[in-house]
Amino acid sequence: MSRLAAGLCCWALLCCQAAAPPPQCRETDYHFEYTECDSSGSRWRVAVPNPAVECSGLPDPVKGKECTFSCASGEYLEMKNQVCSKCAEGTYSLGSGIKFDEWDELPAGFSNVATFMDTAIGAAENKADSCDNSSWTPRGNYIESNRDDCTVSLIYAVHLKKSGSVFFEYQYIDNNIFFEFFIQNDQCKEMDSTADKWVKLTDNGEWGSHSVTLKSGTNILYWRTTGILMGSKVVKPVLVKNITIEGVAYTSECFPCKPGTFSDKPGSSNCQVCPRNTYSEKGAKECTKCKEATHYADEGSSQCMERPPCTNKDFFQIHTPCDKEGKTQIMYKWIEPKICREDLRDAMELPPSGERKDCPPCNPGFYNNGSSSCTPCPQGMFSDGTQECQACPAGTEPALGFEYKWWNILPANMKTSCFNVGNSKCDGMNGWEVAGDHIQSGAGGSDNDFLILNLHIPGFKPPTSVTGATGSELGRITFIFETICSADCVLYFMVDVNRKNTNVVESWERSKEKQSYTHIISKNASFTFTWAFQRINEGQDSRQFINDVAKIYSIVVTNAVDGVASSCRACALGSEQFGSSCVPCPAGHYIEKETNQCKECPANTCLSVHQVYGKEACVSCGPGSKSTKDHSTCFSDCLVSYFKDNQSLNYDFSNLSGVGSLMSGPSFTSRGTKFFHFFNISLCGNEGKKMAICTDNITDVTLKDMVAESEDDSNFMGAFVCQSTIIPSDSKGFRTALALQSNSLADAFLGATVETTLENISMKTEMFPPSPRKIPDVHFFYKSSTVTTSCENGRATIVTMRCDPSKPNQGDISVPSSCPAGTCDGCTFYFMWESAEACPLCMEHDYHEIEGACKKGFQEILYVWNEPKQCIKGVSLPEKRISTCETVDFWLKVGAGVGAFTAVLLIALTCYFWKKNQKLEYKYSKLVMTANSKECELPAADSCAIMEGEDNEEEIVYSNKQSLLGKLKSLATKEKEDHFESVQLKSSRSQNI
């Protein structure tokens, strides 16, 4: 019974507790929120219990502020009284906005979505190829995109009561990544405000900004990247920081300052960065100083760090300017800011400075005027750097440019700097240091710093004597360099035109032996050349590879407008040689050696920009090409002639002179991303002007809307043949096709010929199967001045034109089946253009005539093409011709008459010779009978007299005076007589009797 009683008591106690009311709510047990706005634009403030709190007696709902209400910056809405209040010290507020500037972890509300195209090549079968580990990665002050070829979206959704905006800062320097920012509504439809969603590239080391207007309602923000790995280069990720969204109706609290920042005044709209050697924690009102003797802190640090012992990686040497005695001193300096300690065990001390060495000579074009620096030679004078400046002799002019080969001080038109994406350790440092016979990369603040060297040239122009030249090469820059690396270092060479956008021209990874590189300048503009060296591409704050360096030994720039002269070149003299001054030659004129006078280049030659002295400066145009009026370049007029083995063929490719396009592929990256190679071909151009244009980050690959002035944009590439890589719309979730990595494959026309090679270029033309027709192919040869590490002689292109009457108009363009990308080695490209327009012009031997029947005395003569027809245009078929003729009935009658006469004649002749034969037989038998009359007697002689009644046989046999009519008559008479004649035989004996 005791157990039962105890159980009943427990049950009663539980029932009592369950029936007891919850405790009364305190102010800390709940918070206030606003309801959704109704159709009238009003709302209510309601109390909502905090999570895991159960209480009763919540305040009743009250009328809330209007939906468009917001507080000013530095204030927040105090919900209890529904009034705006200033933020306390150590916090900040944007008023009607929110800001994300801390990226130690992914902030609340953000999410990552990684996708990968499901391909048929088995990429999905390999777990290593999946995109499970691909995401945007927080890096403290910024967030970093993926480095692979997965598509990763950073997503944030915000609901706005009124229109607003989104603003963020970013770094986007590698066009191997697609970076897009767009906005969708709650129906997953893209907003009109993000029509231009492709984010522009930024200069190396610089932060760009991007802002887009937001509409009221739900806005889903997407930062999406896709890496396209086309080689072994490491993709430089996209960086995003300081995302700010304006238009939020209210904020009910202030945000604490992030570590390394502080706010010392109420009502702050932002936080300030702690200075160097100070630190702060989250929500700090002020920064705390470090014990500088033993600890240090970088700018914006959240803690102090212990100073390490000094090593040889903490100092560097420099050369002082030359003194009046021609000496320079070697000085050693600590890398600033100095963070190491010399008083610790095993710490290195700074080596003694002051060692004097002989100064190197001045660079060519400069001279030593007795001061500590070198001075450029005055205009019209030159120097090799070791002697005083001299005036150029008569008939010559200074060859302007720059030649830097001695590095005692940094030249005036060069500057150096250090940059790091993640921190500011190396801000203010020199990125490169002069070292006598070379300039080398400096120490930097950490191994992943970009050590930058800039050279600015305001413009380029050819020598005075060829002022009118407009050739494809106005100047060039050549430098000799080497890299010594134990890690994955990279040296970049970049070019900026008119201070618009810096593009990487070439890069070299790891150690490279001493070598030379040349870049061609093709237009007169302001250029900035940049060398950037990075030891490792990892986000670590260390200096382990301080001994990895890049060295540049010499830099030579030709035809610089503000250059100096190290030598003189021949120039043209005027007809009246006042002071033997140089005069500019008209366009297309060279300098005659004998007289130093300007003389025009012969027809179909172009003038070399760098060689204007002597007739050999006029370079002959290739076959099938001609020169412009000013002899500035050679071009094709789309007309080609061919004569061999008594065969003459003329081609006119004018109808193919427009831009032809070819999409080859598809191809796939190692991870399965599908891409195509898109080519534009301008067969003849427009008198030397390149008509084919390729561009990056576009969606209209047909280039219909592109105009010539777009060539100034660094994203556009103009050439005879250019190439872009196209990512199709069905790949990686892209809704439109994209273009990237545009390259020029041909910027100079060499010639067009039926022969397989030209004198100045040799390429295989057997990449395509032979033509099934007897019409020979025509080959167009091009070259590109772009020199890369893999193509030391530049790129070359050959376009084979083949006659195919079955393909009208533009026809078809193809690449070799053995090289689906158009090239097998990356340097020589091949294309086959098959079209009826590639057939030769028609000539007289391409048609023949056909005679028609004669009707009523008239006959038609028609002309038709030989089959199969393998020509176009040219001569036309002659009109049909009508001539007189005799009818068939007339000739039948004539033939019948002639035939009847011939038959009668043959019969008469037959009868005549038959009769003659009978008489001969008679005479023969007569002789035989006479001989046999008396066997032992000789025949007696015939009498010469004619007996009575005997015919004169001789007359019958030999007489020919009887007419043919008479003979016919006699034959007719004989037919009435007996067939046998009575002949009286005669003998000599009877005559004697």
PDB file of N, CA and C in Angstrom, residues 453-526:
ATOM      1  N   LEU A 453      57.250  46.929 -60.473  1.00  0.00           N
ATOM      2  CA  LEU A 453      58.139  47.893 -61.122  1.00  0.00           C
ATOM      3  C   LEU A 453      57.423  48.449 -62.339  1.00  0.00           C
ATOM      4  N   ASN A 454      57.307  49.786 -62.429  1.00  0.00           N
ATOM      5  CA  ASN A 454      56.589  50.437 -63.530  1.00  0.00           C
ATOM      6  C   ASN A 454      57.524  51.287 -64.367  1.00  0.00           C
ATOM      7  N   LEU A 455      57.290  51.286 -65.683  1.00  0.00           N
ATOM      8  CA  LEU A 455      57.989  52.166 -66.622  1.00  0.00           C
ATOM      9  C   LEU A 455      56.942  52.853 -67.477  1.00  0.00           C
ATOM     10  N   HIS A 456      56.941  54.185 -67.465  1.00  0.00           N
ATOM     11  CA  HIS A 456      55.932  54.947 -68.205  1.00  0.00           C
ATOM     12  C   HIS A 456      56.558  55.612 -69.429  1.00  0.00           C
ATOM     13  N   ILE A 457      55.946  55.389 -70.592  1.00  0.00           N
ATOM     14  CA  ILE A 457      56.361  56.018 -71.851  1.00  0.00           C
ATOM     15  C   ILE A 457      55.151  56.778 -72.380  1.00  0.00           C
ATOM     16  N   PRO A 458      55.210  58.099 -72.512  1.00  0.00           N
ATOM     17  CA  PRO A 458      54.018  58.872 -72.912  1.00  0.00           C
ATOM     18  C   PRO A 458      53.580  58.651 -74.350  1.00  0.00           C
ATOM     19  N   GLY A 459      54.446  58.132 -75.212  1.00  0.00           N
ATOM     20  CA  GLY A 459      54.044  57.916 -76.603  1.00  0.00           C
ATOM     21  C   GLY A 459      55.191  57.392 -77.442  1.00  0.00           C
ATOM     22  N   PHE A 460      54.862  56.976 -78.658  1.00  0.00           N
ATOM     23  CA  PHE A 460      55.846  56.442 -79.591  1.00  0.00           C
ATOM     24  C   PHE A 460      55.671  57.112 -80.945  1.00  0.00           C
ATOM     25  N   LYS A 461      56.778  57.301 -81.629  1.00  0.00           N
ATOM     26  CA  LYS A 461      56.725  57.804 -82.998  1.00  0.00           C
ATOM     27  C   LYS A 461      57.983  57.348 -83.724  1.00  0.00           C
ATOM     28  N   PRO A 462      57.880  57.131 -85.042  1.00  0.00           N
ATOM     29  CA  PRO A 462      59.066  56.736 -85.824  1.00  0.00           C
ATOM     30  C   PRO A 462      60.008  57.910 -85.969  1.00  0.00           C
ATOM     31  N   PRO A 463      61.189  57.691 -86.540  1.00  0.00           N
ATOM     32  CA  PRO A 463      62.148  58.790 -86.715  1.00  0.00           C
ATOM     33  C   PRO A 463      61.573  59.926 -87.549  1.00  0.00           C
ATOM     34  N   THR A 464      62.226  61.093 -87.476  1.00  0.00           N
ATOM     35  CA  THR A 464      61.746  62.279 -88.183  1.00  0.00           C
ATOM     36  C   THR A 464      61.583  62.036 -89.671  1.00  0.00           C
ATOM     37  N   SER A 465      62.484  61.297 -90.250  1.00  0.00           N
ATOM     38  CA  SER A 465      62.459  61.107 -91.696  1.00  0.00           C
ATOM     39  C   SER A 465      61.281  60.264 -92.158  1.00  0.00           C
ATOM     40  N   VAL A 466      60.642  59.561 -91.256  1.00  0.00           N
ATOM     41  CA  VAL A 466      59.498  58.730 -91.640  1.00  0.00           C
ATOM     42  C   VAL A 466      58.282  59.095 -90.785  1.00  0.00           C
ATOM     43  N   THR A 467      58.082  60.415 -90.645  1.00  0.00           N
ATOM     44  CA  THR A 467      56.961  60.871 -89.825  1.00  0.00           C
ATOM     45  C   THR A 467      55.643  60.366 -90.370  1.00  0.00           C
ATOM     46  N   GLY A 468      55.533  60.241 -91.673  1.00  0.00           N
ATOM     47  CA  GLY A 468      54.268  59.831 -92.263  1.00  0.00           C
ATOM     48  C   GLY A 468      54.015  58.356 -92.230  1.00  0.00           C
ATOM     49  N   ALA A 469      54.926  57.573 -91.691  1.00  0.00           N
ATOM     50  CA  ALA A 469      54.750  56.117 -91.704  1.00  0.00           C
ATOM     51  C   ALA A 469      53.650  55.721 -90.735  1.00  0.00           C
ATOM     52  N   THR A 470      52.848  54.769 -91.154  1.00  0.00           N
ATOM     53  CA  THR A 470      51.768  54.264 -90.315  1.00  0.00           C
ATOM     54  C   THR A 470      51.832  52.747 -90.258  1.00  0.00           C
ATOM     55  N   GLY A 471      53.024  52.226 -90.177  1.00  0.00           N
ATOM     56  CA  GLY A 471      53.195  50.775 -90.213  1.00  0.00           C
ATOM     57  C   GLY A 471      52.687  50.108 -88.955  1.00  0.00           C
ATOM     58  N   SER A 472      52.709  48.800 -88.953  1.00  0.00           N
ATOM     59  CA  SER A 472      52.180  48.037 -87.831  1.00  0.00           C
ATOM     60  C   SER A 472      53.116  48.064 -86.635  1.00  0.00           C
ATOM     61  N   GLU A 473      54.363  48.484 -86.790  1.00  0.00           N
ATOM     62  CA  GLU A 473      55.311  48.551 -85.681  1.00  0.00           C
ATOM     63  C   GLU A 473      55.843  49.964 -85.554  1.00  0.00           C
ATOM     64  N   LEU A 474      55.481  50.631 -84.466  1.00  0.00           N
ATOM     65  CA  LEU A 474      55.972  51.981 -84.195  1.00  0.00           C
ATOM     66  C   LEU A 474      57.150  51.966 -83.226  1.00  0.00           C
ATOM     67  N   GLY A 475      57.291  50.932 -82.481  1.00  0.00           N
ATOM     68  CA  GLY A 475      58.384  50.834 -81.519  1.00  0.00           C
ATOM     69  C   GLY A 475      58.366  49.461 -80.891  1.00  0.00           C
ATOM     70  N   ARG A 476      59.309  49.248 -79.979  1.00  0.00           N
ATOM     71  CA  ARG A 476      59.369  47.973 -79.276  1.00  0.00           C
ATOM     72  C   ARG A 476      60.082  48.142 -77.953  1.00  0.00           C
ATOM     73  N   ILE A 477      59.773  47.247 -77.023  1.00  0.00           N
ATOM     74  CA  ILE A 477      60.467  47.213 -75.751  1.00  0.00           C
ATOM     75  C   ILE A 477      61.081  45.821 -75.606  1.00  0.00           C
ATOM     76  N   THR A 478      62.365  45.797 -75.250  1.00  0.00           N
ATOM     77  CA  THR A 478      63.106  44.547 -75.098  1.00  0.00           C
ATOM     78  C   THR A 478      63.797  44.558 -73.745  1.00  0.00           C
ATOM     79  N   PHE A 479      63.673  43.485 -73.000  1.00  0.00           N
ATOM     80  CA  PHE A 479      64.356  43.417 -71.701  1.00  0.00           C
ATOM     81  C   PHE A 479      64.962  42.020 -71.522  1.00  0.00           C
ATOM     82  N   ILE A 480      66.073  41.995 -70.790  1.00  0.00           N
ATOM     83  CA  ILE A 480      66.783  40.756 -70.457  1.00  0.00           C
ATOM     84  C   ILE A 480      66.593  40.496 -68.968  1.00  0.00           C
ATOM     85  N   PHE A 481      66.179  39.281 -68.620  1.00  0.00           N
ATOM     86  CA  PHE A 481      65.815  38.974 -67.236  1.00  0.00           C
ATOM     87  C   PHE A 481      66.184  37.540 -66.905  1.00  0.00           C
ATOM     88  N   GLU A 482      66.098  37.227 -65.622  1.00  0.00           N
ATOM     89  CA  GLU A 482      66.183  35.856 -65.127  1.00  0.00           C
ATOM     90  C   GLU A 482      65.475  35.793 -63.784  1.00  0.00           C
ATOM     91  N   THR A 483      65.021  34.589 -63.407  1.00  0.00           N
ATOM     92  CA  THR A 483      64.400  34.364 -62.098  1.00  0.00           C
ATOM     93  C   THR A 483      65.100  33.195 -61.420  1.00  0.00           C
ATOM     94  N   ILE A 484      65.351  33.357 -60.119  1.00  0.00           N
ATOM     95  CA  ILE A 484      65.983  32.317 -59.308  1.00  0.00           C
ATOM     96  C   ILE A 484      65.015  31.995 -58.179  1.00  0.00           C
ATOM     97  N   CYS A 485      64.394  30.828 -58.250  1.00  0.00           N
ATOM     98  CA  CYS A 485      63.317  30.500 -57.311  1.00  0.00           C
ATOM     99  C   CYS A 485      63.453  29.077 -56.803  1.00  0.00           C
ATOM    100  N   SER A 486      63.097  28.900 -55.526  1.00  0.00           N
ATOM    101  CA  SER A 486      62.987  27.576 -54.940  1.00  0.00           C
ATOM    102  C   SER A 486      61.532  27.195 -54.720  1.00  0.00           C
ATOM    103  N   ALA A 487      60.616  28.151 -54.879  1.00  0.00           N
ATOM    104  CA  ALA A 487      59.180  27.900 -54.715  1.00  0.00           C
ATOM    105  C   ALA A 487      58.480  28.196 -56.032  1.00  0.00           C
ATOM    106  N   ASP A 488      57.153  28.313 -55.978  1.00  0.00           N
ATOM    107  CA  ASP A 488      56.354  28.536 -57.182  1.00  0.00           C
ATOM    108  C   ASP A 488      56.226  30.029 -57.474  1.00  0.00           C
ATOM    109  N   CYS A 489      57.354  30.672 -57.747  1.00  0.00           N
ATOM    110  CA  CYS A 489      57.324  32.110 -58.022  1.00  0.00           C
ATOM    111  C   CYS A 489      56.809  32.367 -59.436  1.00  0.00           C
ATOM    112  N   VAL A 490      56.346  33.590 -59.666  1.00  0.00           N
ATOM    113  CA  VAL A 490      55.848  34.001 -60.977  1.00  0.00           C
ATOM    114  C   VAL A 490      56.291  35.427 -61.229  1.00  0.00           C
ATOM    115  N   LEU A 491      56.815  35.671 -62.454  1.00  0.00           N
ATOM    116  CA  LEU A 491      57.131  37.019 -62.903  1.00  0.00           C
ATOM    117  C   LEU A 491      56.149  37.380 -64.005  1.00  0.00           C
ATOM    118  N   TYR A 492      55.407  38.472 -63.809  1.00  0.00           N
ATOM    119  CA  TYR A 492      54.416  38.930 -64.782  1.00  0.00           C
ATOM    120  C   TYR A 492      54.959  40.143 -65.535  1.00  0.00           C
ATOM    121  N   PHE A 493      54.672  40.185 -66.840  1.00  0.00           N
ATOM    122  CA  PHE A 493      54.919  41.386 -67.637  1.00  0.00           C
ATOM    123  C   PHE A 493      53.567  41.872 -68.148  1.00  0.00           C
ATOM    124  N   MET A 494      53.209  43.095 -67.767  1.00  0.00           N
ATOM    125  CA  MET A 494      51.892  43.646 -68.081  1.00  0.00           C
ATOM    126  C   MET A 494      52.023  44.964 -68.826  1.00  0.00           C
ATOM    127  N   VAL A 495      50.986  45.283 -69.596  1.00  0.00           N
ATOM    128  CA  VAL A 495      50.968  46.502 -70.409  1.00  0.00           C
ATOM    129  C   VAL A 495      49.647  47.212 -70.182  1.00  0.00           C
ATOM    130  N   ASP A 496      49.731  48.512 -69.950  1.00  0.00           N
ATOM    131  CA  ASP A 496      48.551  49.360 -69.834  1.00  0.00           C
ATOM    132  C   ASP A 496      48.594  50.414 -70.944  1.00  0.00           C
ATOM    133  N   VAL A 497      47.485  50.546 -71.680  1.00  0.00           N
ATOM    134  CA  VAL A 497      47.383  51.506 -72.772  1.00  0.00           C
ATOM    135  C   VAL A 497      46.447  52.624 -72.352  1.00  0.00           C
ATOM    136  N   ASN A 498      46.971  53.867 -72.384  1.00  0.00           N
ATOM    137  CA  ASN A 498      46.182  55.062 -72.054  1.00  0.00           C
ATOM    138  C   ASN A 498      45.558  54.983 -70.654  1.00  0.00           C
ATOM    139  N   ARG A 499      46.224  54.288 -69.763  1.00  0.00           N
ATOM    140  CA  ARG A 499      45.813  54.202 -68.352  1.00  0.00           C
ATOM    141  C   ARG A 499      44.370  53.708 -68.208  1.00  0.00           C
ATOM    142  N   LYS A 500      43.985  52.738 -69.025  1.00  0.00           N
ATOM    143  CA  LYS A 500      42.620  52.197 -68.970  1.00  0.00           C
ATOM    144  C   LYS A 500      42.551  50.882 -68.220  1.00  0.00           C
ATOM    145  N   ASN A 501      43.382  49.940 -68.627  1.00  0.00           N
ATOM    146  CA  ASN A 501      43.309  48.622 -68.018  1.00  0.00           C
ATOM    147  C   ASN A 501      44.635  47.914 -68.228  1.00  0.00           C
ATOM    148  N   THR A 502      45.127  47.284 -67.188  1.00  0.00           N
ATOM    149  CA  THR A 502      46.400  46.574 -67.265  1.00  0.00           C
ATOM    150  C   THR A 502      46.144  45.111 -67.592  1.00  0.00           C
ATOM    151  N   ASN A 503      46.760  44.637 -68.675  1.00  0.00           N
ATOM    152  CA  ASN A 503      46.591  43.259 -69.111  1.00  0.00           C
ATOM    153  C   ASN A 503      47.915  42.524 -69.029  1.00  0.00           C
ATOM    154  N   VAL A 504      47.866  41.275 -68.596  1.00  0.00           N
ATOM    155  CA  VAL A 504      49.061  40.442 -68.543  1.00  0.00           C
ATOM    156  C   VAL A 504      49.412  40.000 -69.962  1.00  0.00           C
ATOM    157  N   VAL A 505      50.608  40.368 -70.439  1.00  0.00           N
ATOM    158  CA  VAL A 505      51.065  39.982 -71.772  1.00  0.00           C
ATOM    159  C   VAL A 505      51.757  38.623 -71.731  1.00  0.00           C
ATOM    160  N   GLU A 506      52.605  38.427 -70.737  1.00  0.00           N
ATOM    161  CA  GLU A 506      53.337  37.162 -70.620  1.00  0.00           C
ATOM    162  C   GLU A 506      53.712  36.961 -69.159  1.00  0.00           C
ATOM    163  N   SER A 507      53.899  35.718 -68.772  1.00  0.00           N
ATOM    164  CA  SER A 507      54.331  35.404 -67.408  1.00  0.00           C
ATOM    165  C   SER A 507      55.284  34.217 -67.456  1.00  0.00           C
ATOM    166  N   TRP A 508      56.153  34.156 -66.457  1.00  0.00           N
ATOM    167  CA  TRP A 508      57.144  33.078 -66.366  1.00  0.00           C
ATOM    168  C   TRP A 508      57.095  32.514 -64.960  1.00  0.00           C
ATOM    169  N   GLU A 509      56.985  31.206 -64.857  1.00  0.00           N
ATOM    170  CA  GLU A 509      56.879  30.543 -63.571  1.00  0.00           C
ATOM    171  C   GLU A 509      58.179  29.840 -63.215  1.00  0.00           C
ATOM    172  N   ARG A 510      58.468  29.800 -61.919  1.00  0.00           N
ATOM    173  CA  ARG A 510      59.671  29.156 -61.378  1.00  0.00           C
ATOM    174  C   ARG A 510      60.945  29.763 -61.967  1.00  0.00           C
ATOM    175  N   SER A 511      62.067  29.061 -61.822  1.00  0.00           N
ATOM    176  CA  SER A 511      63.359  29.596 -62.259  1.00  0.00           C
ATOM    177  C   SER A 511      63.456  29.607 -63.777  1.00  0.00           C
ATOM    178  N   LYS A 512      63.974  30.713 -64.313  1.00  0.00           N
ATOM    179  CA  LYS A 512      64.197  30.854 -65.744  1.00  0.00           C
ATOM    180  C   LYS A 512      65.609  31.378 -65.971  1.00  0.00           C
ATOM    181  N   GLU A 513      66.301  30.771 -66.940  1.00  0.00           N
ATOM    182  CA  GLU A 513      67.642  31.224 -67.257  1.00  0.00           C
ATOM    183  C   GLU A 513      67.604  32.617 -67.882  1.00  0.00           C
ATOM    184  N   LYS A 514      68.750  33.229 -67.913  1.00  0.00           N
ATOM    185  CA  LYS A 514      68.854  34.572 -68.467  1.00  0.00           C
ATOM    186  C   LYS A 514      68.410  34.558 -69.926  1.00  0.00           C
ATOM    187  N   GLN A 515      67.435  35.395 -70.251  1.00  0.00           N
ATOM    188  CA  GLN A 515      66.855  35.399 -71.590  1.00  0.00           C
ATOM    189  C   GLN A 515      66.293  36.770 -71.924  1.00  0.00           C
ATOM    190  N   SER A 516      65.946  36.936 -73.205  1.00  0.00           N
ATOM    191  CA  SER A 516      65.449  38.213 -73.703  1.00  0.00           C
ATOM    192  C   SER A 516      63.996  38.069 -74.130  1.00  0.00           C
ATOM    193  N   TYR A 517      63.228  39.143 -73.976  1.00  0.00           N
ATOM    194  CA  TYR A 517      61.831  39.164 -74.404  1.00  0.00           C
ATOM    195  C   TYR A 517      61.551  40.505 -75.071  1.00  0.00           C
ATOM    196  N   THR A 518      60.789  40.474 -76.175  1.00  0.00           N
ATOM    197  CA  THR A 518      60.470  41.680 -76.945  1.00  0.00           C
ATOM    198  C   THR A 518      58.973  41.803 -77.118  1.00  0.00           C
ATOM    199  N   HIS A 519      58.464  43.012 -76.919  1.00  0.00           N
ATOM    200  CA  HIS A 519      57.041  43.307 -77.140  1.00  0.00           C
ATOM    201  C   HIS A 519      56.949  44.433 -78.165  1.00  0.00           C
ATOM    202  N   ILE A 520      56.087  44.229 -79.182  1.00  0.00           N
ATOM    203  CA  ILE A 520      55.946  45.181 -80.278  1.00  0.00           C
ATOM    204  C   ILE A 520      54.872  46.213 -79.937  1.00  0.00           C
ATOM    205  N   ILE A 521      55.153  47.480 -80.249  1.00  0.00           N
ATOM    206  CA  ILE A 521      54.193  48.572 -80.070  1.00  0.00           C
ATOM    207  C   ILE A 521      53.619  48.915 -81.447  1.00  0.00           C
ATOM    208  N   SER A 522      52.300  48.838 -81.570  1.00  0.00           N
ATOM    209  CA  SER A 522      51.677  49.020 -82.881  1.00  0.00           C
ATOM    210  C   SER A 522      50.879  50.297 -83.015  1.00  0.00           C
ATOM    211  N   LYS A 523      50.720  51.071 -81.960  1.00  0.00           N
ATOM    212  CA  LYS A 523      49.996  52.335 -82.098  1.00  0.00           C
ATOM    213  C   LYS A 523      50.576  53.368 -81.141  1.00  0.00           C
ATOM    214  N   ASN A 524      50.412  54.629 -81.517  1.00  0.00           N
ATOM    215  CA  ASN A 524      50.958  55.721 -80.726  1.00  0.00           C
ATOM    216  C   ASN A 524      49.991  56.047 -79.601  1.00  0.00           C
ATOM    217  N   ALA A 525      50.345  55.666 -78.404  1.00  0.00           N
ATOM    218  CA  ALA A 525      49.515  55.912 -77.231  1.00  0.00           C
ATOM    219  C   ALA A 525      50.416  55.965 -76.006  1.00  0.00           C
ATOM    220  N   SER A 526      49.823  56.308 -74.888  1.00  0.00           N
ATOM    221  CA  SER A 526      50.556  56.328 -73.628  1.00  0.00           C
ATOM    222  C   SER A 526      50.615  54.907 -73.071  1.00  0.00           C
TER     223      SER A 526
END
